[in-house]
Every structure is written in structure tokens, then in C-alpha cells.
PDB file of C-alpha atoms in Angstrom:
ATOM      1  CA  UNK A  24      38.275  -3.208  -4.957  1.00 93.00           C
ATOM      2  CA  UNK A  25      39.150   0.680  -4.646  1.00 93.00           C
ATOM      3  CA  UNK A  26      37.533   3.221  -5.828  1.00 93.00           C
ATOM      4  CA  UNK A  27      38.144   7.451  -5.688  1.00 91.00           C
ATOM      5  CA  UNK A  28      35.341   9.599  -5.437  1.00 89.00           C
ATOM      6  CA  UNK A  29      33.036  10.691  -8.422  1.00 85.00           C
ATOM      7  CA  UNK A  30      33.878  14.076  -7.536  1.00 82.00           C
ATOM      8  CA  UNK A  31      37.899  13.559  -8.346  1.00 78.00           C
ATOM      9  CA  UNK A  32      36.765  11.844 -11.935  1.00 76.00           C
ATOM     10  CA  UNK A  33      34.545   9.340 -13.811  1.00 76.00           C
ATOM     11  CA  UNK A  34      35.830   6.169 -11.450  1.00 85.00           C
ATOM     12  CA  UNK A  35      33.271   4.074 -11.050  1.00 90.00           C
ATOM     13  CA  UNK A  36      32.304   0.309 -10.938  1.00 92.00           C
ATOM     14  CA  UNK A  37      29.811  -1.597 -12.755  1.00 92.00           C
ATOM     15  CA  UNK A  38      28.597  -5.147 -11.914  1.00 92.00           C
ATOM     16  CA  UNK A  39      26.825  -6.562 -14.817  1.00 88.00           C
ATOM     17  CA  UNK A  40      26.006 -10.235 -16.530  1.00 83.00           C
ATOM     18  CA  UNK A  41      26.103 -11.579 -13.023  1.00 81.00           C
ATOM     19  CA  UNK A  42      22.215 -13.290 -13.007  1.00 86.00           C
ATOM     20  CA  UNK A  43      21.209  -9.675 -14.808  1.00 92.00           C
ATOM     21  CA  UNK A  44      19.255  -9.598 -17.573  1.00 92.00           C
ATOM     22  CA  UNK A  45      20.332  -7.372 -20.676  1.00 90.00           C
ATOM     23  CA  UNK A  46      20.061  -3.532 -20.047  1.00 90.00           C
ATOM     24  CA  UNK A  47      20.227  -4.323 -15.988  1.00 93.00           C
ATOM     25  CA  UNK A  48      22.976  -3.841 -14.038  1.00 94.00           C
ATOM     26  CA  UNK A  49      24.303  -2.085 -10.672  1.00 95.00           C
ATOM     27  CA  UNK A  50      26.858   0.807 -10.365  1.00 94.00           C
ATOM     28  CA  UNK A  51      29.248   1.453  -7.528  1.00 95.00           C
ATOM     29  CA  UNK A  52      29.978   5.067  -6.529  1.00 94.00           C
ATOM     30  CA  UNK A  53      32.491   6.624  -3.984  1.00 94.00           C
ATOM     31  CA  UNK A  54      30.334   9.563  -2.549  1.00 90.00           C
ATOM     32  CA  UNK A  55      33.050  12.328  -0.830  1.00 81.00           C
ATOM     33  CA  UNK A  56      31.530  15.482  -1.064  1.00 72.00           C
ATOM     34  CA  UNK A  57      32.859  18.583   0.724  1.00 61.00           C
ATOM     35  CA  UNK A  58      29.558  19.791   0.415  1.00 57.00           C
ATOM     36  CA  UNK A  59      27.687  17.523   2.006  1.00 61.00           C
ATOM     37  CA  UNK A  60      29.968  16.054   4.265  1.00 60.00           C
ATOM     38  CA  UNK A  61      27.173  13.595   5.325  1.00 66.00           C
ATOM     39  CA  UNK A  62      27.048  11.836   2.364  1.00 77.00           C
ATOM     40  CA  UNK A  63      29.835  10.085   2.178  1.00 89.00           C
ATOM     41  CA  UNK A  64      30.787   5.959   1.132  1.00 93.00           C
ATOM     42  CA  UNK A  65      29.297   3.995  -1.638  1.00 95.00           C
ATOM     43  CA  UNK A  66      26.691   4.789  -2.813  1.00 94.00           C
ATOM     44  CA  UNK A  67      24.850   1.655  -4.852  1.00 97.00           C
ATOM     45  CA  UNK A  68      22.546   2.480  -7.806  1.00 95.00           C
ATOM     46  CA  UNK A  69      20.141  -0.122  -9.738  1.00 94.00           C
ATOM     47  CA  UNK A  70      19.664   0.835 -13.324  1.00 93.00           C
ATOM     48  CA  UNK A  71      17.200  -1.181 -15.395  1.00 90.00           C
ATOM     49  CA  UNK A  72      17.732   0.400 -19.309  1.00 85.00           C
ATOM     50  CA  UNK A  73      15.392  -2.385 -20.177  1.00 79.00           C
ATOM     51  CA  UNK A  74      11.957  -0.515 -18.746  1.00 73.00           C
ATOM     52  CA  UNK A  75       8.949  -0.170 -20.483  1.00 63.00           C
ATOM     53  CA  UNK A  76       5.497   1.049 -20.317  1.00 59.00           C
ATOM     54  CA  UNK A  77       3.862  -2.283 -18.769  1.00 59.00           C
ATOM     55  CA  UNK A  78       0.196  -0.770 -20.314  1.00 63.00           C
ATOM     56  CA  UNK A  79       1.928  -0.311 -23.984  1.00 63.00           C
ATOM     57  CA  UNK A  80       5.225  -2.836 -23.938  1.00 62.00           C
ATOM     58  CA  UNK A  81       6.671  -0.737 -27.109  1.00 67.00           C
ATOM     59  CA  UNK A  82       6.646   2.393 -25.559  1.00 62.00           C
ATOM     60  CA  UNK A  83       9.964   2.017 -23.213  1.00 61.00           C
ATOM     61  CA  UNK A  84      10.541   4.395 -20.391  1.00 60.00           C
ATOM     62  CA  UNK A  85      13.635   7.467 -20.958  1.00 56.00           C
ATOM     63  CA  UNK A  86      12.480   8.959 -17.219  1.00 54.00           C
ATOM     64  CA  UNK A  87      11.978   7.822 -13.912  1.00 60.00           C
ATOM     65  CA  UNK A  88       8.426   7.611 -14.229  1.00 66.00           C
ATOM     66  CA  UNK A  89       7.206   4.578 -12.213  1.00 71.00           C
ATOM     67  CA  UNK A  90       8.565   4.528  -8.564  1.00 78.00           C
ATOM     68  CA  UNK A  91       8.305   1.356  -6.337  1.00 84.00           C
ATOM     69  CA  UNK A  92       9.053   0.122  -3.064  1.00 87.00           C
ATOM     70  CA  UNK A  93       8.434  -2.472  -0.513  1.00 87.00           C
ATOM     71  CA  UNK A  94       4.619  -2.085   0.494  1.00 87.00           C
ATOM     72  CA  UNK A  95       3.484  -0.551  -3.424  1.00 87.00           C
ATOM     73  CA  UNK A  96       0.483  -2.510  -4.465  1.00 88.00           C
ATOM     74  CA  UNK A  97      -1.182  -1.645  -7.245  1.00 85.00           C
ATOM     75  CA  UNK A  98      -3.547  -3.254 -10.290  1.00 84.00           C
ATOM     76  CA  UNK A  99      -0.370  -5.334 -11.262  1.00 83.00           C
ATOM     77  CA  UNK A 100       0.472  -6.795  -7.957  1.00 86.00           C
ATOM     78  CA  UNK A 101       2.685  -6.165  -5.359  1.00 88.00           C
ATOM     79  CA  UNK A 102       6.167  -4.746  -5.952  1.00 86.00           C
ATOM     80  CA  UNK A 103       8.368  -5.797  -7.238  1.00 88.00           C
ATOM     81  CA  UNK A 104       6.534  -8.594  -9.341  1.00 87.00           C
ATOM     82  CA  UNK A 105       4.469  -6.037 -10.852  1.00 84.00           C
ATOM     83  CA  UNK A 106       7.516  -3.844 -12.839  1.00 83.00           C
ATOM     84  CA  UNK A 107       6.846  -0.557 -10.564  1.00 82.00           C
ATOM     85  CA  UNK A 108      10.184   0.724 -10.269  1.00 85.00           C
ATOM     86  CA  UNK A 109      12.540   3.565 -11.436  1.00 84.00           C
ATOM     87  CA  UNK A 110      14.560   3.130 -14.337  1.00 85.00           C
ATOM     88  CA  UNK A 111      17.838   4.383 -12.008  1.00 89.00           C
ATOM     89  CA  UNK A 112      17.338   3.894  -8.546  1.00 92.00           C
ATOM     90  CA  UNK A 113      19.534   4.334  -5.312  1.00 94.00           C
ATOM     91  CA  UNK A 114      19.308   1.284  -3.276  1.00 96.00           C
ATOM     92  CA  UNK A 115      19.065   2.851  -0.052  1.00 95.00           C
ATOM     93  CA  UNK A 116      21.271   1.292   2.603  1.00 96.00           C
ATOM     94  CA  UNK A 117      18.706   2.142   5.530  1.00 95.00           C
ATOM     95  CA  UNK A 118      15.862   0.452   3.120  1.00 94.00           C
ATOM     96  CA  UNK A 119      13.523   3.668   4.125  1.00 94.00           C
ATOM     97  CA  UNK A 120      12.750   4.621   0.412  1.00 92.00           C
ATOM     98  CA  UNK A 121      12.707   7.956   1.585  1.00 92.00           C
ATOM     99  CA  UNK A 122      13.369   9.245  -2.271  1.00 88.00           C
ATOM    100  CA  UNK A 123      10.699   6.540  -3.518  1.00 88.00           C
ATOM    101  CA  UNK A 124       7.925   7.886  -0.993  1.00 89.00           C
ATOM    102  CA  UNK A 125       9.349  12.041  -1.565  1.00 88.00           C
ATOM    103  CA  UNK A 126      10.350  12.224   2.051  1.00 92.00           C
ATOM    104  CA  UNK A 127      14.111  13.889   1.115  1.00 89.00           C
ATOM    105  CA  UNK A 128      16.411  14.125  -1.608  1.00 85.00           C
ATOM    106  CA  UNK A 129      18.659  12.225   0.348  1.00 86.00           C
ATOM    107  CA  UNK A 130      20.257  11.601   3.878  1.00 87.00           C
ATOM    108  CA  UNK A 131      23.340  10.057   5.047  1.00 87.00           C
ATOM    109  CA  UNK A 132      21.996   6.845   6.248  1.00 91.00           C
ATOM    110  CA  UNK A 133      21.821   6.142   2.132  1.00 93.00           C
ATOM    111  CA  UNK A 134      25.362   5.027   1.594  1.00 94.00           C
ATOM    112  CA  UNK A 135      27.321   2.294   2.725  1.00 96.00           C
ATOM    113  CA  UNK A 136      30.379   2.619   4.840  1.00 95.00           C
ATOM    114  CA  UNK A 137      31.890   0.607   7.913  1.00 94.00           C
ATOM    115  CA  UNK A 138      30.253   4.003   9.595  1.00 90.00           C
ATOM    116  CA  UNK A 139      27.358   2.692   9.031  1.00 89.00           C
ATOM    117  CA  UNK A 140      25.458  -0.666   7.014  1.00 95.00           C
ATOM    118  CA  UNK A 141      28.628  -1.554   5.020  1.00 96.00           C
ATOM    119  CA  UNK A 142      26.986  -4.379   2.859  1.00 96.00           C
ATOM    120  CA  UNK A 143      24.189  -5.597   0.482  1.00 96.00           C
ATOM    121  CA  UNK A 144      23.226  -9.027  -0.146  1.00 94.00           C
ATOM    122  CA  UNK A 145      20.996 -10.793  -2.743  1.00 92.00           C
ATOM    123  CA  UNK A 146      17.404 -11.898  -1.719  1.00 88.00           C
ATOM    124  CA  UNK A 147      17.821 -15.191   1.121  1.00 76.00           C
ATOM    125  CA  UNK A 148      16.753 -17.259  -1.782  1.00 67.00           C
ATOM    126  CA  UNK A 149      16.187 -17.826  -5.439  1.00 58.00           C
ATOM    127  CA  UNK A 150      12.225 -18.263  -4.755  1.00 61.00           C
ATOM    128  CA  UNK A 151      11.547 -15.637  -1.822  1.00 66.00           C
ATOM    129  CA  UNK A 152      12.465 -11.506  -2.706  1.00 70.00           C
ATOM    130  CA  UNK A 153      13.765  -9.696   0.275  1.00 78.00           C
ATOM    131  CA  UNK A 154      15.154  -8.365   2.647  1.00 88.00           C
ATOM    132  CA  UNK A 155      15.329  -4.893   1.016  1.00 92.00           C
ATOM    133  CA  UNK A 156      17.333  -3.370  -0.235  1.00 95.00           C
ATOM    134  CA  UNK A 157      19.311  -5.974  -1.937  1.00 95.00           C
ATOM    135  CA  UNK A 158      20.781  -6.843  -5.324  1.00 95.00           C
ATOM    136  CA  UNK A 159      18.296  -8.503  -7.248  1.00 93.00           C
ATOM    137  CA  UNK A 160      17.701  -8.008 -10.678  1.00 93.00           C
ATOM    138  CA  UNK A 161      13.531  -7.273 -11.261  1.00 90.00           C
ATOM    139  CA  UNK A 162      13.615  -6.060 -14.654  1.00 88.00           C
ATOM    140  CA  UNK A 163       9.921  -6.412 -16.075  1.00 84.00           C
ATOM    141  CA  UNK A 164       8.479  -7.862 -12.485  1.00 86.00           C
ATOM    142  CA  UNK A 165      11.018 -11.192 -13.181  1.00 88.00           C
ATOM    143  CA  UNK A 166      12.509 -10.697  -9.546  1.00 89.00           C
ATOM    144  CA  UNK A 167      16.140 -12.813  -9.884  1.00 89.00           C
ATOM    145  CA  UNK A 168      18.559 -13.598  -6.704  1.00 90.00           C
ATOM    146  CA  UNK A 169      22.111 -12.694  -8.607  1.00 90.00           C
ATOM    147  CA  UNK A 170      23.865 -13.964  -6.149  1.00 91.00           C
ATOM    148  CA  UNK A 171      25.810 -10.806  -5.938  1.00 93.00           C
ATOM    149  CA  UNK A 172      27.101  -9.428  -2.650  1.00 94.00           C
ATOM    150  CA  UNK A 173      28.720  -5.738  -2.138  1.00 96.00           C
ATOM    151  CA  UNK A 174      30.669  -6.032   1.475  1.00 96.00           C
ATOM    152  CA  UNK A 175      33.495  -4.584   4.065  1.00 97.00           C
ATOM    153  CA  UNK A 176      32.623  -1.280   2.831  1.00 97.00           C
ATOM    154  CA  UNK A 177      35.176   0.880   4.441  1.00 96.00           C
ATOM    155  CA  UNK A 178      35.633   3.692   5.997  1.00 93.00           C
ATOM    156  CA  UNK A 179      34.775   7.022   3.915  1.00 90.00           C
ATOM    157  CA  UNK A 180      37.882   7.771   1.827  1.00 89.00           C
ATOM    158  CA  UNK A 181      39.346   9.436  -1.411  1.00 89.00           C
ATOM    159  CA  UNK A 182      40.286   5.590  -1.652  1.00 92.00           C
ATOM    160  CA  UNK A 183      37.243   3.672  -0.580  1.00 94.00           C
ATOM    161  CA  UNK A 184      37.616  -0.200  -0.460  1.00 95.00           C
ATOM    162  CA  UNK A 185      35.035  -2.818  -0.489  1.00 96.00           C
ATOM    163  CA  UNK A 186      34.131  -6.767  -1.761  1.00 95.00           C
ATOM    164  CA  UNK A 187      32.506  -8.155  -4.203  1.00 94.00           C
ATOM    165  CA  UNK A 188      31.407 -12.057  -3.880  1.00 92.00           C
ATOM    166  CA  UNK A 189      29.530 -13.799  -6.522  1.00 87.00           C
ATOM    167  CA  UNK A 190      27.228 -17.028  -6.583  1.00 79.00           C
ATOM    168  CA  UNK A 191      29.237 -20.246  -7.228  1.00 60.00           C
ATOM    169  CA  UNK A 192      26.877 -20.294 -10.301  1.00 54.00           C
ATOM    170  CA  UNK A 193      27.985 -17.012 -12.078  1.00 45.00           C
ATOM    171  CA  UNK A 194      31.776 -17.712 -11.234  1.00 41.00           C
ATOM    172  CA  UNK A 195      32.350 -17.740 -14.799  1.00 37.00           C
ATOM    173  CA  UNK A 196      32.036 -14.308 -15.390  1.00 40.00           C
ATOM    174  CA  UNK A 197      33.176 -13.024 -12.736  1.00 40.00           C
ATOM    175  CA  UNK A 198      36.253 -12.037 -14.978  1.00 39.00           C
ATOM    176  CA  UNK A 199      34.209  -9.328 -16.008  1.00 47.00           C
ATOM    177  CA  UNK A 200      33.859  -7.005 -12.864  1.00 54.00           C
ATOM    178  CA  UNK A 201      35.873  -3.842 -14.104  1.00 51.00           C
ATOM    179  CA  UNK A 202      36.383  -0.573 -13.209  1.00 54.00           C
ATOM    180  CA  UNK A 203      34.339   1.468 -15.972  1.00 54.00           C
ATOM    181  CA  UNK A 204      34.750   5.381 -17.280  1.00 48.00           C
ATOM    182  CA  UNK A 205      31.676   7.253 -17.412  1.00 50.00           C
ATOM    183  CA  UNK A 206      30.699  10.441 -18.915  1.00 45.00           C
ATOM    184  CA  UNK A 207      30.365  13.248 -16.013  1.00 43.00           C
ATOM    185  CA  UNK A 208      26.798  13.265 -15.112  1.00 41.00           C
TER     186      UNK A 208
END
């Protein structure tokens, strides 16, 4: 797959239906700012539209209110299980969580590129989360391996490639891994 940059246009990818649940899905961004020249390659966000107020389940979440990372233990349980986590997320390819915890807005060691960690992987299993980050669906604390694996990130570009490989089990759909148009942000 190719992708330009954000910057150049609304070009970006969205990998839905592939072992995510309704509202979940992941969205693949070429990052080539001129001004900020370190944060360039893919960047990989999680968005979970299906979030809701685990205290009052019919009050869904518009905000990133809840954050969660690996560690966060709270009266629910340990995250992810217990549904601590923003509604959009970046899924941090140095797995510091450095937005998560407030440490920065950002640093280059977020995105993907052969420059740097040029892949993301589901969990190792179906029953055991982790490593993080990876490409698990979690929506409501139901933590699900989607078998979906972003790789051979390239190089920085206004044309950046990369792979997408899907579980055996969700080759069905794998039809349905398009380039989308999105509003500007």
C-alpha cells in the first residue's frame, strides 16, 4: 500500500471489520511535516467510537477522557481489561506512552518508518494481550488479537509504502482494506 502525506490531502487508510468490533477500527497516516521534520512515517491511530462511561454505560464518551496504558491499575482492573483508554489514541511505536502519562505532545520515536520500528503486530496470542503497542481491538475491556499486522514501513516519503497481513481467519474481508477520504481535521 502507498500512501501521501495528510498534509498534501485527506489520503488516508482505514483497517476495519478485521476481528474489530463495531465503532473500532485503526487509521493509517503518512506524517511529512516541514515543520517538524522529526515526525515523519506512519503514524498508527486506534479509535474506539464505541466508548462509554463504564460507571453509567448510557452515557458514551465524545472526549478523550479516560487514558490508559500498560501498568494503569485501577478499581476495574488492570488495563486494558478494565476499558481505561482514549477514545482516539496514537499507538506509539516506541510503546513509551509518553502522551498517555503527559510526558510530550509527541516525539519522533512515535511513527513507524524503516528509520526506525517499521511494524506492529497483534498480541502473541488470542488468550495473552501484549507486547505493546500492538493492534488489538479492547473496546469495553474485551481485549481481541485481530490478527492484523502493519509492516515494511518505508522510508519517510511523499509516497510512503508499507504491508498489511491479515489472520488466515479474517481472509474474507480482507477485500475491504481501502484507501478512505476524510474530512481535514
Amino acid at each position: 500500500y502507498t500512501l501521501t502525506p495528510s498534509y498534501d490531502g485527506p489520503d488516508v487508510m482505514i483497517v476495519k471489520d478485521h476481528g474489530f468490533p463495531k465503532g473500532e477500527y485503526l487509521i493509517l497516516e503518512n506524517v511529512h511535516e516541514d515543520y517538524q521534520p522529526y515526525a515523519r512515517g506512519l503514524i498508527v491511530w486506534h479509535v474506539d467510537n464505541g466508548m462509554y462511561d463504564i460507571e453509567n454505560p448510557d452515557n458514551p464518551i465524545v472526549y478523550n477522557e479516560l487514558d490508559g496504558y500498560p501498568g494503569l491499575v485501577n478499581m476495574y482492573g488492570s488495563w486494558p481489561e478494565n476499558g481505561y483508554h482514549y477514545r482516539v489514541a496514537v499507538l506509539q511505536a516506541d510503546g513509551n506512552y509518553d502522551l498517555e502519562h503527559g510526558y510530550n505532545e509527541g516525539d519522533p520515536y512515535d511513527v513507524y518508518s524503516k528509520c526506525w520500528i517499521d511494524e506492529i503486530n497483534p498480541s502473541r496470542s488470542s488468550g495473552e494481550a501484549g507486547p505493546y503497542p500492538n493492534t488489538d481491538a479492547y473496546q469495553h475491556g474485551n481485549v481481541l488479537n485481530t490478527g492484523v499486522r502493519i509492516h515494511d514501513v518505508g522510508l519517510p516519503s511523499d509516497r510512503l509504502t508499507f504491508a498489511v497481513d491479515f489472520d488466515s481467519s479474517y481472509e474474507a474481508s480482507r477485500r475491504k482494506l481501502t484507501k478512505e477520504l476524510l474530512p481535514r481535521w
